[in-house]
PDB file of C-alpha atoms and ligand atoms in Angstrom:
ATOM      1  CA  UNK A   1      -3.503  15.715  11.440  1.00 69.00           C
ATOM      2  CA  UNK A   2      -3.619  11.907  10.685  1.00 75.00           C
ATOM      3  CA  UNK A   3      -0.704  10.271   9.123  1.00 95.00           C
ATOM      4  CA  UNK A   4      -1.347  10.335   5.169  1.00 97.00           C
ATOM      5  CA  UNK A   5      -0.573   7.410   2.784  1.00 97.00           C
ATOM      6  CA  UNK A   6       2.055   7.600   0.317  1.00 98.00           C
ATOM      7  CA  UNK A   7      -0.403   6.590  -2.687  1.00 97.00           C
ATOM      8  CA  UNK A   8      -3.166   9.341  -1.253  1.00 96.00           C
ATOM      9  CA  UNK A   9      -0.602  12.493  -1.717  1.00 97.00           C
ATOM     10  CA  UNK A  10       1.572  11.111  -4.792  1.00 97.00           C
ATOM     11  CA  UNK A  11      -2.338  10.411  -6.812  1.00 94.00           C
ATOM     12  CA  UNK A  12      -3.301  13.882  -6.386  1.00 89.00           C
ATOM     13  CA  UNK A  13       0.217  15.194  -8.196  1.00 88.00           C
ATOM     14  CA  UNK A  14      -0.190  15.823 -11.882  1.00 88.00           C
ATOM     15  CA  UNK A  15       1.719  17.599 -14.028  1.00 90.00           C
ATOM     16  CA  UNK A  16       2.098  20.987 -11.981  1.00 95.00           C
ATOM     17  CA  UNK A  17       3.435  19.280  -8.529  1.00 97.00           C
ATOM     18  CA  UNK A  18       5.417  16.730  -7.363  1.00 98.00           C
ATOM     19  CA  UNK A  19       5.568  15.675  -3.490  1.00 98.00           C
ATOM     20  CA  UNK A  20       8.688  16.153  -1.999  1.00 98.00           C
ATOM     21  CA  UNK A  21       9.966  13.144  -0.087  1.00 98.00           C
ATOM     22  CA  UNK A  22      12.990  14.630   2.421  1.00 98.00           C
ATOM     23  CA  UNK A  23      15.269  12.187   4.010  1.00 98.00           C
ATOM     24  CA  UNK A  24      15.900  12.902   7.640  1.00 98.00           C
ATOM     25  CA  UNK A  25      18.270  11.523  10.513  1.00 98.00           C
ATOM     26  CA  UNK A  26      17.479  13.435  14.006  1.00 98.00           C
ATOM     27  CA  UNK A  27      14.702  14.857  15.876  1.00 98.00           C
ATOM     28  CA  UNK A  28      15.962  18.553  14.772  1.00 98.00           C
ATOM     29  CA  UNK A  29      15.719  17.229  10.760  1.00 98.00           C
ATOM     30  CA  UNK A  30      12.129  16.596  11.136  1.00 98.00           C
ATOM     31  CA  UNK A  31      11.257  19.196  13.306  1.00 98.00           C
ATOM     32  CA  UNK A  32      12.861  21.677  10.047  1.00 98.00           C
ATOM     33  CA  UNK A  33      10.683  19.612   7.463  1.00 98.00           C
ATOM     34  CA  UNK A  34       7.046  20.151   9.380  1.00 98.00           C
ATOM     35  CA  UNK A  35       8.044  23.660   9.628  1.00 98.00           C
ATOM     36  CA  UNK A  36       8.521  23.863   6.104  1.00 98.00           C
ATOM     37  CA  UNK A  37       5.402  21.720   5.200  1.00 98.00           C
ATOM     38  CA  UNK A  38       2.704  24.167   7.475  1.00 98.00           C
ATOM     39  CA  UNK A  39       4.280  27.279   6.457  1.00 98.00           C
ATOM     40  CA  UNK A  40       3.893  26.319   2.841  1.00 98.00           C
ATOM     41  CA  UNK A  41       0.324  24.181   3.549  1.00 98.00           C
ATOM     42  CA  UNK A  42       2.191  21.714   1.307  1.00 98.00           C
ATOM     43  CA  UNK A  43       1.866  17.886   1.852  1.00 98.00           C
ATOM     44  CA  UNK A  44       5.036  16.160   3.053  1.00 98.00           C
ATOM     45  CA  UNK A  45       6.859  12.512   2.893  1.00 98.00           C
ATOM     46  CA  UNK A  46       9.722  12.216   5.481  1.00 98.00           C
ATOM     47  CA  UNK A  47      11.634   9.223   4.988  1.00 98.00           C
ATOM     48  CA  UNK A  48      15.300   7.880   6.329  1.00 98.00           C
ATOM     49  CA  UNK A  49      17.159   5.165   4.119  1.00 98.00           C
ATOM     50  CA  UNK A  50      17.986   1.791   5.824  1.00 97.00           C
ATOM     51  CA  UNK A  51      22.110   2.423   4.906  1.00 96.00           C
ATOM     52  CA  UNK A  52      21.682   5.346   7.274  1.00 97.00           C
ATOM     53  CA  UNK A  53      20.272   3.625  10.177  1.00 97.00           C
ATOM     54  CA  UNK A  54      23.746   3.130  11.282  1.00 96.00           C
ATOM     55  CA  UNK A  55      23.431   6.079  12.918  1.00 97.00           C
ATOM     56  CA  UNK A  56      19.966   6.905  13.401  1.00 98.00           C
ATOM     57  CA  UNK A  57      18.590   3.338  14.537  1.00 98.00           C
ATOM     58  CA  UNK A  58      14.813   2.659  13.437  1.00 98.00           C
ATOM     59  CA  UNK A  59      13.299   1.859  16.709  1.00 98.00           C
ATOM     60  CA  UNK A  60      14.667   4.842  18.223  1.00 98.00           C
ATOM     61  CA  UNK A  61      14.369   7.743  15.180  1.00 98.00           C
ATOM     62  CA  UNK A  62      11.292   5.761  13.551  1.00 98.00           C
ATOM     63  CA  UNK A  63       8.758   6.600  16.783  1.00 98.00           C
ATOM     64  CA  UNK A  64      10.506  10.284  16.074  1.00 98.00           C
ATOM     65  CA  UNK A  65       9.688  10.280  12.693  1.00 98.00           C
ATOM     66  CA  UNK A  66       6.020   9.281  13.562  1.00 98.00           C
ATOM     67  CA  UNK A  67       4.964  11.255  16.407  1.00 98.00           C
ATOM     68  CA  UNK A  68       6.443  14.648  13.639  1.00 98.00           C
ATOM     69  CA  UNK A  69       3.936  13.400  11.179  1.00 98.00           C
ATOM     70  CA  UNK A  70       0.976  13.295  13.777  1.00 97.00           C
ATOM     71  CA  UNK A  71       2.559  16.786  15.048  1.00 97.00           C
ATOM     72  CA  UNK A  72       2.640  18.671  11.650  1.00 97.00           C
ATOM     73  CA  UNK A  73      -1.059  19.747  10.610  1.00 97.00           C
ATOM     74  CA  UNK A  74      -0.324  19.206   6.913  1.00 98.00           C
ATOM     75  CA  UNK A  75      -0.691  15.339   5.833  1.00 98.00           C
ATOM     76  CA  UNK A  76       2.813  14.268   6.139  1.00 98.00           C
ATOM     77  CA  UNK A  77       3.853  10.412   5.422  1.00 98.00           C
ATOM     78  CA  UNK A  78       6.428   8.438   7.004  1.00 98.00           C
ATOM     79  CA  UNK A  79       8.361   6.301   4.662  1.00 98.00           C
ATOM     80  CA  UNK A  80      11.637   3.595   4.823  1.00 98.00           C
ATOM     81  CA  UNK A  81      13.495   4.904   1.817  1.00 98.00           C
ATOM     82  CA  UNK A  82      15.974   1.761   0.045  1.00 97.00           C
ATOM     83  CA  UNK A  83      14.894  -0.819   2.313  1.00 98.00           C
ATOM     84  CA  UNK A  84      17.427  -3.653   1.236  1.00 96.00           C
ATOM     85  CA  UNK A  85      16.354  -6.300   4.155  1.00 97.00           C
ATOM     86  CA  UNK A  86      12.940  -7.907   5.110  1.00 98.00           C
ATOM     87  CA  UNK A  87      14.029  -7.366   8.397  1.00 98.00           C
ATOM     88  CA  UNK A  88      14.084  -3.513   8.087  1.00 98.00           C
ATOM     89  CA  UNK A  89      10.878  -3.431   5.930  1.00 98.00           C
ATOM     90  CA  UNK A  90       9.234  -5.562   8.979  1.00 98.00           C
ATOM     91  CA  UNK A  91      10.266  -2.918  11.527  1.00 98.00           C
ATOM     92  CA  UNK A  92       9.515  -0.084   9.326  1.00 98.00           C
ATOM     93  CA  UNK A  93       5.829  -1.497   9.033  1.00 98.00           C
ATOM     94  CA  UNK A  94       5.883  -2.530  13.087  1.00 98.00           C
ATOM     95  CA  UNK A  95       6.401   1.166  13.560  1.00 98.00           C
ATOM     96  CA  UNK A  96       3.112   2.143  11.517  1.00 98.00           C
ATOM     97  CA  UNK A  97       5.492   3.838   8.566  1.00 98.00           C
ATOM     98  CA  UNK A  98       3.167   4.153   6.120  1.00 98.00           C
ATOM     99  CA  UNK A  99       4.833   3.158   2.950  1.00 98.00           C
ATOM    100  CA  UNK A 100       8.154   1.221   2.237  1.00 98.00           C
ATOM    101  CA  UNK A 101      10.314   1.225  -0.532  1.00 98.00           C
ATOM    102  CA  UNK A 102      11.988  -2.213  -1.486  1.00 98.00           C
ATOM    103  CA  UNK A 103      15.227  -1.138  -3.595  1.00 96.00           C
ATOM    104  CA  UNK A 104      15.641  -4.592  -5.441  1.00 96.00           C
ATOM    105  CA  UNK A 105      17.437  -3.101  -8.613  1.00 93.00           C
ATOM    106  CA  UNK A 106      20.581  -4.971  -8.022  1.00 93.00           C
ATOM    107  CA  UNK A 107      19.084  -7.981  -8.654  1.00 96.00           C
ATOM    108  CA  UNK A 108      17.980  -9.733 -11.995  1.00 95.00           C
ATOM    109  CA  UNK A 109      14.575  -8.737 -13.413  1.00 96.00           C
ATOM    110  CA  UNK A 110      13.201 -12.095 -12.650  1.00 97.00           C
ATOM    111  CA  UNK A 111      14.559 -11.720  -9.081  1.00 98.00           C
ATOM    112  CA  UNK A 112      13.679  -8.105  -8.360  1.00 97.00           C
ATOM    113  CA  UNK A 113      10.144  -8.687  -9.623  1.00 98.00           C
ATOM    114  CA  UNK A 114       9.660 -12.158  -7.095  1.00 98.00           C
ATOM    115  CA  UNK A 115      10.789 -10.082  -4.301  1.00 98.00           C
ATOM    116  CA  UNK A 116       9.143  -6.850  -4.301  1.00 98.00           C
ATOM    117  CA  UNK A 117       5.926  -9.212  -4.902  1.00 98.00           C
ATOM    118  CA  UNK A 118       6.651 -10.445  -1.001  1.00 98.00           C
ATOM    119  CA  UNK A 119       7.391  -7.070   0.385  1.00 98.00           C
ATOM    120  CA  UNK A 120       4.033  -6.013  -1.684  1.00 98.00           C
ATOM    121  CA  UNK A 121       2.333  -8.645   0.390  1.00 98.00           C
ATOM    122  CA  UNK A 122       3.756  -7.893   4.133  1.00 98.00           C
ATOM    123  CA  UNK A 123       2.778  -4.449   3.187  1.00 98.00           C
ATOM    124  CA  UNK A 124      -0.389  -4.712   2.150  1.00 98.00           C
ATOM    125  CA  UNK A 125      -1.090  -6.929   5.373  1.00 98.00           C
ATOM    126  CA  UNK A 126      -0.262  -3.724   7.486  1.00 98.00           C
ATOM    127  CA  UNK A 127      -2.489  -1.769   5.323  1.00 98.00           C
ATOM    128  CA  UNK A 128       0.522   0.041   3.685  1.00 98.00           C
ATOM    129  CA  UNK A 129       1.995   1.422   0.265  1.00 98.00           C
ATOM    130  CA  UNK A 130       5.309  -0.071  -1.652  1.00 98.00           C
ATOM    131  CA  UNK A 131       7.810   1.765  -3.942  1.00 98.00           C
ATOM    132  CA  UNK A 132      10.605   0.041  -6.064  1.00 98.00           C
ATOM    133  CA  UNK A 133      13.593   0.590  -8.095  1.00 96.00           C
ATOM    134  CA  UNK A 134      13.807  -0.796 -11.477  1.00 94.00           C
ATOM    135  CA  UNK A 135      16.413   0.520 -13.533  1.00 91.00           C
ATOM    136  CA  UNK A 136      19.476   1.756 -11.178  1.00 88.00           C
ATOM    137  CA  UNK A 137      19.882   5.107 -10.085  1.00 88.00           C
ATOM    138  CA  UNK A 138      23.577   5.953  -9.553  1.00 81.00           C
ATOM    139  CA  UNK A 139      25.625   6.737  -6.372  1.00 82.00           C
ATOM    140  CA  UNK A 140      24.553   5.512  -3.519  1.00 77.00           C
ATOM    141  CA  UNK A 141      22.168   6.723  -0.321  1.00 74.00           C
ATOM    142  CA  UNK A 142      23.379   5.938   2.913  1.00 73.00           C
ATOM    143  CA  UNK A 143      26.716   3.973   3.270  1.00 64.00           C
ATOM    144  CA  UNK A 144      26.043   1.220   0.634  1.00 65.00           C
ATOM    145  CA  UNK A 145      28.240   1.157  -2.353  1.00 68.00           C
ATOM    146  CA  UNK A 146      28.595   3.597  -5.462  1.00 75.00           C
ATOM    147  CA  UNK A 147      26.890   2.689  -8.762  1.00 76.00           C
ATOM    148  CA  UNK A 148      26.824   3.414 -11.900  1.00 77.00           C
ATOM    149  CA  UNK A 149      23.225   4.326 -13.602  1.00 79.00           C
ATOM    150  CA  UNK A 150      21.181   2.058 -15.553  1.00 89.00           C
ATOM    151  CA  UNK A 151      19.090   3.591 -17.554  1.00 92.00           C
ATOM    152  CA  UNK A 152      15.431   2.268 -16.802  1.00 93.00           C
ATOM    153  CA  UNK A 153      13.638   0.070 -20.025  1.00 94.00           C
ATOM    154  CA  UNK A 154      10.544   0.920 -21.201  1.00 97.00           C
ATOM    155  CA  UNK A 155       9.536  -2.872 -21.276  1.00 96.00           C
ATOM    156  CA  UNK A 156      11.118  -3.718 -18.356  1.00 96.00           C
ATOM    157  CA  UNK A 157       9.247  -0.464 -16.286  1.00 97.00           C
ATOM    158  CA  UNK A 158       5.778  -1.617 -17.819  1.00 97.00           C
ATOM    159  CA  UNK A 159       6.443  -5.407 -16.933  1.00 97.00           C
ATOM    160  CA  UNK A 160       7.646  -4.689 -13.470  1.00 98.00           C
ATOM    161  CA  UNK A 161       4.473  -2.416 -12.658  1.00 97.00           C
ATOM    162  CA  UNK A 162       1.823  -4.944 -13.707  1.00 97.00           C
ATOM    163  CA  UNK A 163       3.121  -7.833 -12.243  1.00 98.00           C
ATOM    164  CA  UNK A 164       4.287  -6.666  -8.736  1.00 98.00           C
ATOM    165  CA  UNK A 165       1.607  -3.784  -8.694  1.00 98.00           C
ATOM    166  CA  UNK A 166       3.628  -1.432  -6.925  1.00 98.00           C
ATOM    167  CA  UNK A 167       2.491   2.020  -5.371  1.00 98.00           C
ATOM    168  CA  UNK A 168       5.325   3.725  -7.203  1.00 98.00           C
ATOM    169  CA  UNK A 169       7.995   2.979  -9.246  1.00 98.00           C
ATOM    170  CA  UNK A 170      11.903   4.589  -8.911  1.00 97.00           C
ATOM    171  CA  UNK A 171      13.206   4.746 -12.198  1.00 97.00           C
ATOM    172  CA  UNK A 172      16.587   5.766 -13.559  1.00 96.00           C
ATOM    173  CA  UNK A 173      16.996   8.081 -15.716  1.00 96.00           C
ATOM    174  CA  UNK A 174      19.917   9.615 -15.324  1.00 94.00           C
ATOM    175  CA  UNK A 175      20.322  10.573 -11.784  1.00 94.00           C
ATOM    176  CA  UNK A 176      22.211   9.748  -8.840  1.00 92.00           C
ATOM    177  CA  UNK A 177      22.365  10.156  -4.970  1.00 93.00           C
ATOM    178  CA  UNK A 178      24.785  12.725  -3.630  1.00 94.00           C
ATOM    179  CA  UNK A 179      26.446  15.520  -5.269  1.00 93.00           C
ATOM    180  CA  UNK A 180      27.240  15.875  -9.113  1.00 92.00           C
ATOM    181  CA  UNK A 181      30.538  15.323  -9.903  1.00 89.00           C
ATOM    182  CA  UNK A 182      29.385  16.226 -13.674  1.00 90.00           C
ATOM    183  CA  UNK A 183      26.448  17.286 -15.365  1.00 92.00           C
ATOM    184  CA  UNK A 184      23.508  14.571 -15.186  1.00 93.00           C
ATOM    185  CA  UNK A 185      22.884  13.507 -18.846  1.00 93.00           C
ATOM    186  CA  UNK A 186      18.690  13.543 -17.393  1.00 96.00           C
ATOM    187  CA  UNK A 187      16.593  11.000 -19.841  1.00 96.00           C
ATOM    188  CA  UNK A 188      13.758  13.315 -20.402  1.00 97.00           C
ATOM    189  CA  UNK A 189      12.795  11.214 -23.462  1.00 97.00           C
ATOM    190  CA  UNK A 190      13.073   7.792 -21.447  1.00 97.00           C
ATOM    191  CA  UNK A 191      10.945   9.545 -18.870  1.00 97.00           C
ATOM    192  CA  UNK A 192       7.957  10.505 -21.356  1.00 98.00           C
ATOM    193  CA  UNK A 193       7.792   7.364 -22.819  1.00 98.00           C
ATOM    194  CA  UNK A 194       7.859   5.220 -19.107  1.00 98.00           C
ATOM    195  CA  UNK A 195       5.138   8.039 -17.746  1.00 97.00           C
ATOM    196  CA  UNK A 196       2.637   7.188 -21.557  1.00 97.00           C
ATOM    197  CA  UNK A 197       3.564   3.363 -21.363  1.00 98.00           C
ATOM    198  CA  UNK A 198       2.414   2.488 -17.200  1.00 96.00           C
ATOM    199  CA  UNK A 199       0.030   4.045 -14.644  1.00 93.00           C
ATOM    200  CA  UNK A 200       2.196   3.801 -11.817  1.00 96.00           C
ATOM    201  CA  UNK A 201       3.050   6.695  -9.891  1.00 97.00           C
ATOM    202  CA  UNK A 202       7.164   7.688 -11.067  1.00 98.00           C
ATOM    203  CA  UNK A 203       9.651   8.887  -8.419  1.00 98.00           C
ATOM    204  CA  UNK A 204      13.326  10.689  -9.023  1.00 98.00           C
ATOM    205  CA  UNK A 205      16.362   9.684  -6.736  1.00 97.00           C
ATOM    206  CA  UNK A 206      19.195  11.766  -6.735  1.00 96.00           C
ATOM    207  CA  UNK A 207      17.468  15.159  -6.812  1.00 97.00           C
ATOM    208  CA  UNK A 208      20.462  17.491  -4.747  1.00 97.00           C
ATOM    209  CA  UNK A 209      22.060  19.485  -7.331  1.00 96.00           C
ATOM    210  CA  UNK A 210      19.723  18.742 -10.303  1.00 97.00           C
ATOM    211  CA  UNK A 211      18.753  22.723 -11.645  1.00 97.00           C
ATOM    212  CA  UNK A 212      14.790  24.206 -10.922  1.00 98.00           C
ATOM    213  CA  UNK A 213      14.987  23.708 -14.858  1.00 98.00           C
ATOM    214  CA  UNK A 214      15.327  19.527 -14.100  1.00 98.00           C
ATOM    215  CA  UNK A 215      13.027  19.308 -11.594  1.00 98.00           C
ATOM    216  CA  UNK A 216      10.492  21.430 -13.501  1.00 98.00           C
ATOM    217  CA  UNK A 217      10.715  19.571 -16.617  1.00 98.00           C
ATOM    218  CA  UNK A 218      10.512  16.057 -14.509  1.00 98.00           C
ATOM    219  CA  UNK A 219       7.488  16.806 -12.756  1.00 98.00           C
ATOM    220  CA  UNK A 220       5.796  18.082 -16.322  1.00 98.00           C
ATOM    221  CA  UNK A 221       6.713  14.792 -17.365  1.00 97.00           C
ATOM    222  CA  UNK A 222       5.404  11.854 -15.209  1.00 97.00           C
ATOM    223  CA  UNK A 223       7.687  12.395 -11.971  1.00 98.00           C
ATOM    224  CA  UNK A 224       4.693  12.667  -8.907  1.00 98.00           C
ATOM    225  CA  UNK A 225       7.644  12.052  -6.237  1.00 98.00           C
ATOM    226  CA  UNK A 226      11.223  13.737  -5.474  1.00 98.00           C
ATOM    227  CA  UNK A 227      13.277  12.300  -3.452  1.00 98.00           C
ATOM    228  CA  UNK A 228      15.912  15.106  -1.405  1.00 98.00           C
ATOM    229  CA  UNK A 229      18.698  14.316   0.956  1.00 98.00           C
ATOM    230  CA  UNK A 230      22.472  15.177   0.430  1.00 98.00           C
ATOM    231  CA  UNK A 231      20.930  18.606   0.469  1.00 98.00           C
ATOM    232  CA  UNK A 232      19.502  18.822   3.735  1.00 98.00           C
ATOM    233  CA  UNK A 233      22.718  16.743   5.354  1.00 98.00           C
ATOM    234  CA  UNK A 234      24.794  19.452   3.748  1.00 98.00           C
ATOM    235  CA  UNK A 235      22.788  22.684   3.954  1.00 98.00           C
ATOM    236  CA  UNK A 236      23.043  21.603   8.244  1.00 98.00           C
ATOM    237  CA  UNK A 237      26.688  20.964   8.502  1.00 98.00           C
ATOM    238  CA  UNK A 238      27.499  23.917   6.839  1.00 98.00           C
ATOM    239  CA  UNK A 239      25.278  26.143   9.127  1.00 98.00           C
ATOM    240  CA  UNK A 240      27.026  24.065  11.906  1.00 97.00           C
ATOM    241  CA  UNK A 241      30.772  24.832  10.630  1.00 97.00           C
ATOM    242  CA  UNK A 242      29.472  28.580   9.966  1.00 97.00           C
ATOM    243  CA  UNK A 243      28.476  29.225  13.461  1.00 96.00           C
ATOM    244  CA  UNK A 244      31.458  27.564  14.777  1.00 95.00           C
ATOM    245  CA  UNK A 245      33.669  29.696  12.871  1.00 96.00           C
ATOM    246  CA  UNK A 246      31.381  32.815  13.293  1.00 96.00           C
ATOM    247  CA  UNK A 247      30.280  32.406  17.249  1.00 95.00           C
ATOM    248  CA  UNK A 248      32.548  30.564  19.191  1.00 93.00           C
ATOM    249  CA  UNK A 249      30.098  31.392  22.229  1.00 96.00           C
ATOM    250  CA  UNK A 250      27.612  28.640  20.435  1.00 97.00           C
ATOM    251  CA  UNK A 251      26.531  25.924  22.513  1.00 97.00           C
ATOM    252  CA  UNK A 252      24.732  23.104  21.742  1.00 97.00           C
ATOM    253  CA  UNK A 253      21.601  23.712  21.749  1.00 98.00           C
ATOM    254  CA  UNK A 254      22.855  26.685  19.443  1.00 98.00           C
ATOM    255  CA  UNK A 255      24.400  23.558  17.034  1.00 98.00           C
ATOM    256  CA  UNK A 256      21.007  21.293  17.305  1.00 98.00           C
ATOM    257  CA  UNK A 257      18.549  24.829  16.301  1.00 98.00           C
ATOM    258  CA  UNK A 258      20.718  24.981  13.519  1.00 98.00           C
ATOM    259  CA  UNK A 259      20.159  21.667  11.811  1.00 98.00           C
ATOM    260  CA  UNK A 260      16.245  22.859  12.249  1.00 98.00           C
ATOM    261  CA  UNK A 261      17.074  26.132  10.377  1.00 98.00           C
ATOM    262  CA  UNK A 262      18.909  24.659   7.693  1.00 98.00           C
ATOM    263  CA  UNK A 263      16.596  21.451   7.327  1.00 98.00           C
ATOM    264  CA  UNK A 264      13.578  24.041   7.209  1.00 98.00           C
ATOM    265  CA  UNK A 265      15.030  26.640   4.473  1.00 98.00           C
ATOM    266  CA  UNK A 266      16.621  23.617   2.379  1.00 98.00           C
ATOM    267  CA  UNK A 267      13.113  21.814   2.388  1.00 98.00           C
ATOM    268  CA  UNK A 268      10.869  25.091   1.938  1.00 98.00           C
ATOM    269  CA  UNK A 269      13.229  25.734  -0.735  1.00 98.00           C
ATOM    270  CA  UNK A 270      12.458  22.598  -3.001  1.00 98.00           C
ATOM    271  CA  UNK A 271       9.028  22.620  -2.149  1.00 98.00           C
ATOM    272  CA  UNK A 272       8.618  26.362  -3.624  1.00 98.00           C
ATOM    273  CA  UNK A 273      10.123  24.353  -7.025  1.00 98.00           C
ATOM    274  CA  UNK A 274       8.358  21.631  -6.803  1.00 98.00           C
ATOM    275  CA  UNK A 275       5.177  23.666  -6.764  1.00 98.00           C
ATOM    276  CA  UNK A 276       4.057  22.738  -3.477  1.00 98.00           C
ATOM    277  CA  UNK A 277       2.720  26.062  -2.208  1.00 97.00           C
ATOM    278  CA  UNK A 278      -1.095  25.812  -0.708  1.00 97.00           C
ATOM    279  CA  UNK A 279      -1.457  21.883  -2.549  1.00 97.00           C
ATOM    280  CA  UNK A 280      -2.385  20.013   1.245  1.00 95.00           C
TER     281      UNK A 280
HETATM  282  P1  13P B   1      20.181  12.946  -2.933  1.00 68.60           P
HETATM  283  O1  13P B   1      21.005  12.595  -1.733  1.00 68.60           O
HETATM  284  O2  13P B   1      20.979  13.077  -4.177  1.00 68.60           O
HETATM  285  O3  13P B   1      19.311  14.135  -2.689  1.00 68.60           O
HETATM  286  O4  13P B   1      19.208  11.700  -3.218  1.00 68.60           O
HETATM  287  C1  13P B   1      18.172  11.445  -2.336  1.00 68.60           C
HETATM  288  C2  13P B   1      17.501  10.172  -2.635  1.00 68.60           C
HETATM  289  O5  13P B   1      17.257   9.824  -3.762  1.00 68.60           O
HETATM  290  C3  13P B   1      17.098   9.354  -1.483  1.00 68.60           C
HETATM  291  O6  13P B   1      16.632   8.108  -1.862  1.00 68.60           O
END
């Protein structure tokens, strides 16, 4: 199966789906995600954040990433989740990712807007799609630092679309990356009114530990994209610390199958609630 755009499996969502977008750091990740993605006959985005590259470097897990998209025979796309430098985004697009996102939202308006126009324009020179952040979505992915959420303006949302003419737009609206510490106050409202007021495709952030409830009422209301990654990192280090506890016989190649187990029944698992099943 060819590689699939971000823009060709996000369009298709309406208000029944939303495509999953899984963040992954190994061979053994990915290999759990296409798993998922043909059992299900669901379309898939894999994606790796650039504060993660630490330890997964680009050149090396990037080719990885892209040879598990040709592999899987659903249309899977390969995507450079918070890209913060033009550097990254460069090597992301090098690689043939199809789609990168350019997380400007800790910068002005003004700002933000001027430089997700450039990354539009590399991208579109490669052929390939752009998401960005407008708003801020809390936490933090990867090893940058914690923030707090900023809700995302209607105005702001609907200004931001037009004039950078992104693929897909990250908004806040309540969320944030890694595990709840509280209850997310989610911005249904916010979300309704963004989703009537712009065309552009919305994505969530932050979706471990929001309810089948949250994600069901998001994707009824404008979200076409969900964005999953504490879950899968967690779901694999506890099936690592089980068997260690539980076989002490394990070897490694016991350890590495059981980051694909738990990769493939964490991702299956949101893409049953995202409504996924038989949409490729
Ligand atoms: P979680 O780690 O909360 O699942 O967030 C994932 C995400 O939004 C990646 O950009």
């Amino acid at each position: 199966m060819a590689l699939a755009k971000l823009s060709d499996l996000i369009h298709k969502a309406d208000d029944t789906y939303a495509v999953g977008a899984f963040n992954v750091s190994d061979m053994e990740m990915a290999m759990g995600a296409i798993r998922a993605a043909e059992e299900m006959r669901a379309p898939l985005i894999l994606q790796i954040a650039e504060g993660r590259l630490r330890y997964s470097p680009l050149d090396l897990l990037g080719p990885v990433m892209l040879a598990a998209a040709k592999r899987c025979r659903m249309p899977t796309a390969v995507h450079l989740d918070h890209g913060g430098t033009m550097e990254t985004i460069r090597l992301a697009l090098d690689l043939g990712f199809t789609s990168v996102m350019f997380d400007g939202s800790k910068y002005p308006l003004d700002e933000n807007i001027a430089r997700t126009k450039e990354v539009v324009k590399l991208a579109r020179s490669y052929g390939a799609d752009v998401e960005a952040e407008i708003g801020r979505v809390g936490g933090a992915e990867g090893d940058y630092k914690s923030v707090d959420v900023l809700v995302t303006s209607v105005d702001e949302a609907v200004r931001f679309a037009e004039e950078t003419g992104v693929d897909a737009l990250a908004v806040a609206i309540g969320t944030a990356h890694g595990n709840y510490r509280e209850k997310p106050n989610l911005r249904i409202d916010r979300l309704k009114e963004i989703h009537a007021a712009t065309k552009t495709r919305l994505v969530l952030h932050g979706g471990t530990g929001l309810t089948e409830q949250d994600f069901r009422t998001c994707l009824a209301n404008g979200i076409d994209k969900i964005n999953i990654a504490t879950a899968s990192y967690d779901a694999s280090a506890a099936k690592i610390k089980a068997m260690h506890s539980e076989k002490p016989e394990a070897n490694y190649f016991d350890f590495s199958n059981a980051i694909v187990e738990a990769t493939y029944a964490n991702v299956k698992k949101h893409m049953q609630i995202f409504g996924l099943n038989g949409k490729a």
